[in-house]
CSV table of C-alpha atoms in Angstrom, one decimal:
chain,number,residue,atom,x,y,z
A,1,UNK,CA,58.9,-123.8,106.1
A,2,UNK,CA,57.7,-127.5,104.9
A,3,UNK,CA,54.7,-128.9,105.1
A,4,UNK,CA,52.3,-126.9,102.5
A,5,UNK,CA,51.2,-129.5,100.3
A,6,UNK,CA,49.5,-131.1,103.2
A,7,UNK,CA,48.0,-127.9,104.4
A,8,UNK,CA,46.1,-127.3,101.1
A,9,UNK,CA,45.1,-130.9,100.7
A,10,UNK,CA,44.0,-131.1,104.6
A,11,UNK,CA,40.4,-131.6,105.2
A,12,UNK,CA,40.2,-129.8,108.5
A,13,UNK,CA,40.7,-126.6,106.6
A,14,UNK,CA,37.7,-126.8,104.9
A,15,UNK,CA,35.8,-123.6,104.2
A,16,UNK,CA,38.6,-121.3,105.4
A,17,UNK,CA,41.2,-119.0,104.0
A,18,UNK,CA,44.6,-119.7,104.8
A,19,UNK,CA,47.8,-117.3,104.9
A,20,UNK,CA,51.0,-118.0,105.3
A,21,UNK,CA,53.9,-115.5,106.4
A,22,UNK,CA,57.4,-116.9,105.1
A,23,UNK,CA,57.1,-115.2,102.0
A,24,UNK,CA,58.6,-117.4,99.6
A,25,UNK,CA,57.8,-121.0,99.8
A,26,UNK,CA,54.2,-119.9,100.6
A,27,UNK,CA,51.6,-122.0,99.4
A,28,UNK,CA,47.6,-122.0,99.9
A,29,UNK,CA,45.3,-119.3,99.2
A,30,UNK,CA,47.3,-116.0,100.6
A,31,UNK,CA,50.7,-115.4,99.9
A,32,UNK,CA,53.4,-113.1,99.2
A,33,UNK,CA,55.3,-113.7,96.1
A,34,UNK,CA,54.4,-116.8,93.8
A,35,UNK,CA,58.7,-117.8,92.1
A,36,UNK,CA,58.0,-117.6,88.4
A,37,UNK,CA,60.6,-120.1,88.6
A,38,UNK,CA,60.8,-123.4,90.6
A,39,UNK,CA,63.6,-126.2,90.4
A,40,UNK,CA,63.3,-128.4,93.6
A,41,UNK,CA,64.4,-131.9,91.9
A,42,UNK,CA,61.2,-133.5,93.6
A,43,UNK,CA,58.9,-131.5,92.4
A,44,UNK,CA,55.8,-132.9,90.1
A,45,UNK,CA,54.5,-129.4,89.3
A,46,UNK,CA,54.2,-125.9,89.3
A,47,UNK,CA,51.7,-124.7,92.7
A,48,UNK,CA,50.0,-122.6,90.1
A,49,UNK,CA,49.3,-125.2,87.6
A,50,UNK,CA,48.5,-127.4,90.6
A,51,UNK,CA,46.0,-124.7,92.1
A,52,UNK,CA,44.4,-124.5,88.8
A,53,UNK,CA,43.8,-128.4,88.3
A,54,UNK,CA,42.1,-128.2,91.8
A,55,UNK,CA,40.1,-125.0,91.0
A,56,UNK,CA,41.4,-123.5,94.5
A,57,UNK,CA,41.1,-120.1,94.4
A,58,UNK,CA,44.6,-118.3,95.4
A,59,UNK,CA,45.9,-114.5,95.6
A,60,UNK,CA,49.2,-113.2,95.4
A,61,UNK,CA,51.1,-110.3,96.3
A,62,UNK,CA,49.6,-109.7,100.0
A,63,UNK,CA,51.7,-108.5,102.8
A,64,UNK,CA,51.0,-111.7,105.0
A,65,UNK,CA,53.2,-110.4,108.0
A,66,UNK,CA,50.8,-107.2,108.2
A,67,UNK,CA,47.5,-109.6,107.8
A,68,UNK,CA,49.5,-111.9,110.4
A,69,UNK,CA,49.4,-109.1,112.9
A,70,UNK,CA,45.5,-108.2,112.2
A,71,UNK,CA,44.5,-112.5,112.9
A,72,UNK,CA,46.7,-112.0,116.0
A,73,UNK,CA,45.3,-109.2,117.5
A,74,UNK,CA,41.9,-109.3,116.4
A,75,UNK,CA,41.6,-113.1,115.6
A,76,UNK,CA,40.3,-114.7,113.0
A,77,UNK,CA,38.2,-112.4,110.7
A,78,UNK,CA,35.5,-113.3,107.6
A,79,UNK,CA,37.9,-112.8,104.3
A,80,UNK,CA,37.1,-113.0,100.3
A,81,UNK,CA,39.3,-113.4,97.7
A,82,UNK,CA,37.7,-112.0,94.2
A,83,UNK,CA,39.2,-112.2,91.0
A,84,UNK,CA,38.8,-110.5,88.0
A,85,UNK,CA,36.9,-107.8,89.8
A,86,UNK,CA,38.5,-104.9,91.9
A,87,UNK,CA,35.0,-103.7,93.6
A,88,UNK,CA,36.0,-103.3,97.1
A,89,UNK,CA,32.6,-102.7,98.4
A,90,UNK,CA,31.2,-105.8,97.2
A,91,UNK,CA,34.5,-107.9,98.4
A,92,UNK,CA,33.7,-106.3,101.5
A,93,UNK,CA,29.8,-107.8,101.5
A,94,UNK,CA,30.6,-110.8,100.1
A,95,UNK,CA,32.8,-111.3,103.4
A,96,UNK,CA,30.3,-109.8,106.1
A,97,UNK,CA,27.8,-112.5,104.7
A,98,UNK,CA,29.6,-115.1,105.2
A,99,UNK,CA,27.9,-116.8,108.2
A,100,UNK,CA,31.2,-118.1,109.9
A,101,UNK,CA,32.5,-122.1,111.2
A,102,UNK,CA,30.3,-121.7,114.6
A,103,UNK,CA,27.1,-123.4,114.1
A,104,UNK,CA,28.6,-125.3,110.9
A,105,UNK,CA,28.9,-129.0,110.5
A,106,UNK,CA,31.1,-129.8,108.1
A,107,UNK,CA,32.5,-133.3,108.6
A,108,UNK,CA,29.8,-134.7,106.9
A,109,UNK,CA,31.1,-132.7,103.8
A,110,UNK,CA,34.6,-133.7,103.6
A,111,UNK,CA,33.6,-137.2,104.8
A,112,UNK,CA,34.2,-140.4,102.8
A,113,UNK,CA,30.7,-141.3,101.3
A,114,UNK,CA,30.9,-145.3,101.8
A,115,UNK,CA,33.4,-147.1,103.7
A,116,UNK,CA,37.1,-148.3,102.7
A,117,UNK,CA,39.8,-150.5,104.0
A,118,UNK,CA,43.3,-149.1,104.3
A,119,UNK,CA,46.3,-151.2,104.3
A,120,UNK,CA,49.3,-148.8,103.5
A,121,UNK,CA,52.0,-148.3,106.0
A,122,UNK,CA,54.1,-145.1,106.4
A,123,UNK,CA,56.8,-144.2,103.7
A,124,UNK,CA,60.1,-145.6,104.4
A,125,UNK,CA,63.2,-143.8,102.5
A,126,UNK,CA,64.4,-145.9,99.8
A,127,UNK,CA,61.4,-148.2,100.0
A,128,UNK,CA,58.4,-145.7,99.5
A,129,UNK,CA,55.3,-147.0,101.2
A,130,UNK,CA,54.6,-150.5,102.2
A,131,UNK,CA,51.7,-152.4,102.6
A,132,UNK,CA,50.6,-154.3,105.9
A,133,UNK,CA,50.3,-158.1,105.0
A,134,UNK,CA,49.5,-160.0,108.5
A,135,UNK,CA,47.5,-157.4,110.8
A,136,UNK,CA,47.3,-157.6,114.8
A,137,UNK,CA,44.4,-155.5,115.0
A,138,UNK,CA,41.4,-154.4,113.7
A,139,UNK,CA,40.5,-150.9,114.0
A,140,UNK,CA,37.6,-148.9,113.0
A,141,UNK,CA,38.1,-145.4,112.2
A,142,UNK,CA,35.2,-142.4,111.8
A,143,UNK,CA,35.8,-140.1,108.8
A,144,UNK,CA,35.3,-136.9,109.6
A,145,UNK,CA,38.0,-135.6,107.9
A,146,UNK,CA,41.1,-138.0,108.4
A,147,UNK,CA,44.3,-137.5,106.9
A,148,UNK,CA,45.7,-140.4,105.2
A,149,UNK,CA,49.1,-140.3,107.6
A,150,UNK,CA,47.1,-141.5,110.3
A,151,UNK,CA,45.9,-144.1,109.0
A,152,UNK,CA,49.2,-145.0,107.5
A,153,UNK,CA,50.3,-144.9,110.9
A,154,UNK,CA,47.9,-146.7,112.2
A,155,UNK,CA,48.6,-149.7,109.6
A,156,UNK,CA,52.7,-149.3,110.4
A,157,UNK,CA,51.5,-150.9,114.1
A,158,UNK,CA,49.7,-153.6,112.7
A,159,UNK,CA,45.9,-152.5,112.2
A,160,UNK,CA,44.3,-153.1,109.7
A,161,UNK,CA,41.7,-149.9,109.2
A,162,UNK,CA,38.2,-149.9,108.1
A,163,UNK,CA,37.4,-146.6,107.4
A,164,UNK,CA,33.4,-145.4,107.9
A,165,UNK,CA,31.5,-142.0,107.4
A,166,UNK,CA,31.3,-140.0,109.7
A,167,UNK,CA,27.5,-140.2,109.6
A,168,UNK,CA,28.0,-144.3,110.4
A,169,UNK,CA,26.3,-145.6,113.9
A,170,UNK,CA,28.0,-147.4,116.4
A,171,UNK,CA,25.8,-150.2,115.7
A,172,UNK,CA,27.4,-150.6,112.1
A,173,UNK,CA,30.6,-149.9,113.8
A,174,UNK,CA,30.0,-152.4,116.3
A,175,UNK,CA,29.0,-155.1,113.5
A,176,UNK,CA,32.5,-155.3,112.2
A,177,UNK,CA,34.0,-156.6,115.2
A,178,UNK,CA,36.9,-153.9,115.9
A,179,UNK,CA,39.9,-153.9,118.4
A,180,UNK,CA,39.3,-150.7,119.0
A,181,UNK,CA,37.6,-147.1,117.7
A,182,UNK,CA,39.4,-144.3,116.4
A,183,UNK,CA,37.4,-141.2,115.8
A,184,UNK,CA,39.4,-138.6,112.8
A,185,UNK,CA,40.2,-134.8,113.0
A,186,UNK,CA,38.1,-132.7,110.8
A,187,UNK,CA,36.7,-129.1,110.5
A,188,UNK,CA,34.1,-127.3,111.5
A,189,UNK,CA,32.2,-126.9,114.7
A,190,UNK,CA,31.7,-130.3,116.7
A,191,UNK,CA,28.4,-129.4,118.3
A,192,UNK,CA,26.2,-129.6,115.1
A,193,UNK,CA,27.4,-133.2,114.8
A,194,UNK,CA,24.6,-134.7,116.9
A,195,UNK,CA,24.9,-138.4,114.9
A,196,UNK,CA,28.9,-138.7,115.8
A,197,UNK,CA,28.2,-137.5,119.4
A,198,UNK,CA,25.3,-140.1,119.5
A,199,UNK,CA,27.8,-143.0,117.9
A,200,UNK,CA,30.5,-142.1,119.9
A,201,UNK,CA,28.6,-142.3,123.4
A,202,UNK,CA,27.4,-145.5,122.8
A,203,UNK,CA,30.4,-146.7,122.0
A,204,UNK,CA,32.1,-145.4,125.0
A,205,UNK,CA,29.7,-147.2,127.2
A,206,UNK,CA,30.6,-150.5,125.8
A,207,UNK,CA,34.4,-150.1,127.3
A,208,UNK,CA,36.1,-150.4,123.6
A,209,UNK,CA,39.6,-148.7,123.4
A,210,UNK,CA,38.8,-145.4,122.1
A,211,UNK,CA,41.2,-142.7,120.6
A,212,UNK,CA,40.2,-139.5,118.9
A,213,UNK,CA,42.5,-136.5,117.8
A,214,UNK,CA,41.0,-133.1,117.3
A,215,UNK,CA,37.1,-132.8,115.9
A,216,UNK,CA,37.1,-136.2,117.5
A,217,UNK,CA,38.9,-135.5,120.8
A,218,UNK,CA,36.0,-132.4,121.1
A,219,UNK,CA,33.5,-135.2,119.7
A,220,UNK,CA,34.3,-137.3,122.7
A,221,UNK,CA,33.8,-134.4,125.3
A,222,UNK,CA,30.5,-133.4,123.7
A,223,UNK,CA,29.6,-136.9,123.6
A,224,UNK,CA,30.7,-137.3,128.4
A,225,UNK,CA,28.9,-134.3,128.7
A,226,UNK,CA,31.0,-131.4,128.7
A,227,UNK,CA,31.0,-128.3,126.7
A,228,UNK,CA,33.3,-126.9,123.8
A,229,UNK,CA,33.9,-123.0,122.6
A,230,UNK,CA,34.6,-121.0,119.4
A,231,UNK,CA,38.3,-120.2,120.0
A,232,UNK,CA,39.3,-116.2,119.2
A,233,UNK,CA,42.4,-117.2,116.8
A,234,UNK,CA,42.3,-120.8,117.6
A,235,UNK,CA,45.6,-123.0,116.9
A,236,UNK,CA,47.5,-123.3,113.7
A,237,UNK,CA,50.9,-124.0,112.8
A,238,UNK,CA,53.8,-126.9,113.9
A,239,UNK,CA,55.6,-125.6,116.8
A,240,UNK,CA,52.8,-125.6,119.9
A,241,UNK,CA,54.3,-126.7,123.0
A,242,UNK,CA,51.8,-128.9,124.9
A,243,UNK,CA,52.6,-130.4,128.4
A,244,UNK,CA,51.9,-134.1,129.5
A,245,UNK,CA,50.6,-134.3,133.1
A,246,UNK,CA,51.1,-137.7,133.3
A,247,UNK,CA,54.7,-137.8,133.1
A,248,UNK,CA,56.2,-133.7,132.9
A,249,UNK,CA,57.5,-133.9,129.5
A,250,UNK,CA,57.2,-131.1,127.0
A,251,UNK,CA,56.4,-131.7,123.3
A,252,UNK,CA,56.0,-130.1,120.2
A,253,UNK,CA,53.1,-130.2,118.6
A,254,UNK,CA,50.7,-129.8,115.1
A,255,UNK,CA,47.8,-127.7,115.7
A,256,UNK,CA,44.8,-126.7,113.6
A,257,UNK,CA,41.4,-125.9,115.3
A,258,UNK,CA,39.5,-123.2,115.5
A,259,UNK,CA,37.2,-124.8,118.8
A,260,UNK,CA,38.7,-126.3,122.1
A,261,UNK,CA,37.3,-128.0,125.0
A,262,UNK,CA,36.2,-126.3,128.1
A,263,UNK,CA,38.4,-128.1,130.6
A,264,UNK,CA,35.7,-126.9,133.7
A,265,UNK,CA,33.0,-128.6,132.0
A,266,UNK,CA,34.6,-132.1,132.0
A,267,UNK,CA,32.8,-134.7,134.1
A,268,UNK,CA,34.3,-136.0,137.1
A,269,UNK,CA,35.1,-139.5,135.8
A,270,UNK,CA,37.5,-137.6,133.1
A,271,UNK,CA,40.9,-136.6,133.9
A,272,UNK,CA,43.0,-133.9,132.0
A,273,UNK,CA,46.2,-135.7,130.6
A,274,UNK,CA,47.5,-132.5,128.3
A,275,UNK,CA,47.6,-128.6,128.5
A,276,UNK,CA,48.6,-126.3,126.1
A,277,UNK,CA,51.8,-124.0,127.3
A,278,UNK,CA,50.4,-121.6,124.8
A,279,UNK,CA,47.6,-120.3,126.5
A,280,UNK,CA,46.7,-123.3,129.2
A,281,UNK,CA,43.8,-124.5,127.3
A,282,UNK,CA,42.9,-128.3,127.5
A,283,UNK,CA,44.5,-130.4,124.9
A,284,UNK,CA,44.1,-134.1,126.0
A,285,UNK,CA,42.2,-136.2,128.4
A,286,UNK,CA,41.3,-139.8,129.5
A,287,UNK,CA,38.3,-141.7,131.0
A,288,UNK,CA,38.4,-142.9,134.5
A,289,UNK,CA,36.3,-145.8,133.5
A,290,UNK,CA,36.5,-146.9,130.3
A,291,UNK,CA,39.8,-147.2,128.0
A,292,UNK,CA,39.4,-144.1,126.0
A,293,UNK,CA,41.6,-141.2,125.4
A,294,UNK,CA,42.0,-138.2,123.1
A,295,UNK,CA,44.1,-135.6,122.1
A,296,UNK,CA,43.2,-132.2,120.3
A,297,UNK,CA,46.3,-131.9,118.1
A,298,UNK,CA,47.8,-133.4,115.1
A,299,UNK,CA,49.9,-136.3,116.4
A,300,UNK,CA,50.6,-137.7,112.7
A,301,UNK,CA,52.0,-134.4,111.8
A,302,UNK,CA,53.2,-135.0,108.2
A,303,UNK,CA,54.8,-133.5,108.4
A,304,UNK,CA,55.5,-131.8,111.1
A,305,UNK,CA,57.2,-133.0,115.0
A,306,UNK,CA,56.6,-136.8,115.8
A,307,UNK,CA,56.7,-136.3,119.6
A,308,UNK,CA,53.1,-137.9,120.3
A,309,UNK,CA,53.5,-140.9,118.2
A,310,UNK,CA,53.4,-142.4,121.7
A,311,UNK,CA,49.8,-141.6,121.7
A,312,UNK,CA,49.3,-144.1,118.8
A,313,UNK,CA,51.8,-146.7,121.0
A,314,UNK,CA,49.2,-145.8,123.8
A,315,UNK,CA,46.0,-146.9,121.7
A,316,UNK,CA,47.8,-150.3,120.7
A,317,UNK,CA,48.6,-151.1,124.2
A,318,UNK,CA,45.0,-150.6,125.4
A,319,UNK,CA,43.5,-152.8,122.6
A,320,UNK,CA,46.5,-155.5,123.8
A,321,UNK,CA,45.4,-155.3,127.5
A,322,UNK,CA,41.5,-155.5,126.2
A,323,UNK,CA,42.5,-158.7,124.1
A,324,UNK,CA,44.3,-160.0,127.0
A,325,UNK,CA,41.9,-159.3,129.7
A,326,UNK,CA,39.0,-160.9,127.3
A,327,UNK,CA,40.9,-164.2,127.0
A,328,UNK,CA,41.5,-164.4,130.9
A,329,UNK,CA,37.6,-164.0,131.1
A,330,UNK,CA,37.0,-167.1,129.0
C-alpha cells in the first residue's frame, strides 16, 4: 500500500505497463478507481494532474484483481492502453506488435547522459536530507538506471559518488581513482549491453570491490561467463522472501525484474550467497577471487523493507579491508 510515487518515477520500469491491485491508493498506468477527492496533508498534487505534467499515459476503471490473475497464470502479456479511441481490433495489433523486453537494451535510454557527483545523504525525520561534508570513500557508480536512494545510501556511509553512463569504460572508470565500483539496477534485457559487460569484466580482473544490484548483479554474471533468462512473470512487488546462505537468515525483499540468472551456468570460482524462497531462483552471489558481490533485488527499497542494508555495510567493509591491505603492501 506505499510506495507508488517511486514505482512511476523508477527507471527499471521503463517501457512497461504497470498494474496495481489495492484498488484505491493505486497509482501508475492501470488502476481501479482514481478518488475525485484527495486530502493526505503531505500531498503536493493531485496523481492526475501529476500524470499529465509527465505525459504518462494512465487508464482507469480496470478490474486489476481479474488482470492480476491473467499475469499470474499466463505471465506477463504485450498490453496497450488507447485513448480517445475504443477500436478494439486495432488496440489489439498495436499490442501483438510490440516486440517485447527480450533482445532490448534499454539502460542506455534511461541512463544519465554525462557524469554527476552526488553528495546527498538519506532523509532523516525532522532534518530532511543532509549532505555528506568529509567522505571516506570514493565510489564510482554505472548508471544504468539508478535510483537516487541508493546513492543516498551510499553517501549516508561516507562515499562520495561519481555517477557515469552506463555506456562509460572501465578505463574512464578507472581514471578517477575509485574505492570501489558499484554497477545500478535498470531495465531491460542485460545481454544486449555488450559495452557494460565489457567495462565490467575488466574491471573485475583488477580485484576492485565490486557491488551490483539487479541489471547490474545479471551484468556481472554475463560479464564471468554465465548465462541469464527471460523470466515467465518475473518479480515485482515488496514482500519477496529471499534466503542468505551464508548465515540462514530470512529477509524481505524489493523486487522488480523481468530476467534472472541461471544459477547452473555460474563459473566455478562463483559462489551462490542468496536464493529466492519464492521459486528457488538465484538472487545473489560472490567471487571466489576477487572482492565482488551482487544481489538481484532492491536493497534501497524506498520504500519498501531495509533488511539488506547489510549488503551496503558489506561493500564498505571490502573497500576498508582493500585500503588496509594496500597500505600493508607499501
Amino acid at each position: 500500500m506505499t510506495g507508488y510515487q517511486e514505482i512511476l518515477t523508477d527507471p527499471s520500469y521503463a517501457h512497461q505497463l504497470v498494474t496495481f491491485t489495492y484498488p484505491h491508493i493505486a497509482a501508475g498506468l492501470i488502476i481501479r478507481d482514481l478518488p475525485v477527492l484527495s486530502s493526505n496533508f503531505r500531498q503536493h498534487q493531485p496523481l492526475a494532474d501529476y500524470l499529465r505534467e509527465q505525459q504518462m499515459v494512465a487508464i482507469a476503471g480496470i478490474d486489476t484483481r481479474r488482470l492480476t490473475r491473467i499475469l499470474r497464470e499466463r505471465g506477463a502479456q504485450n498490453g496497450c492502453i488507447l485513448a480517445g479511441d475504443t477500436d478494439a481490433e486495432k488496440a489489439l495489433a498495436l499490442a501483438r506488435a510490440f516486440a517485447g523486453l527480450s533482445g532490448k537494451d534499454l539502460a542506455q535510454v534511461v541512463s544519465t547522459p554525462k557524469p554527476y557527483e552526488w553528495t546527498q545523504t538519506e532523509w532523516q525525520l525532522g532534518a530532511g536530507y543532509g549532505t555528506l561534508t568529509q567522505p571516506s570513500y570514493h565510489v564510482v557508480a554505472f548508471d544504468y538506471g539508478v535510483k537516487f536512494n541508493i546513492l543516498r545510501m551510499l553517501a549516508q556511509r561516507g562515499c562520495r559518488v561519481t555517477v557515469l553512463p552506463a555506456q562509460a569504460s572501465a578505463t574512464e572508470a578507472l581514471a578517477l581513482k575509485p574505492d570501489g565500483i558499484f554497477l545500478s539496477n535498470g531495465p531491460g534485457d542485460p545481454q544486449p549491453c555488450d559495452y557494460a559487460i565489457r567495462a565490467v569484466r575488466e574491471l573485475i580482473e583488477q580485484k576492485l570491490p565490486t557491488f551490483g544490484i539487479c541489471l547490474g548483479h545479471q551484468i556481472m554474471a554475463l560479464a564471468i561467463g554465465a548465462q541469464t533468462v527471460k523470466m515467465k512473470t518475473g518479480h515485482h512487488g515488496a514482500n519477496h522472501p529471499v534466503k542468505d546462505l551464508d548465515d540462514g537468515r530470512v529477509v524481505i525483499t524489493s523486487q522488480n525484474h523481468g530476467f534472472a540468472v541461471d544459477a547452473q551456468s555460474l563459473p566455478a570460482h562463483a559462489r551462490i550467497t542468496h536464493v529466492s524462497l519464492f521459486d528457488g531462483t538465484l538472487q545473489g552471489f560472490a567471487l571466489k577471487e576477487s572482492p565482488a558481490f551482487c544481489f538481484q533485488g532492491h536493497p534501497e527499497a524506498s520504500p519498501g523493507p531495509h533488511d539488506l542494508g547489510y549488503l551496503f555495510d558489506r561493500f564498505i567493509s571490502l573497500m576498508a579491508r582493500e585500503r588496509a591491505n594496500n597500505k600493508a603492501a607499501v
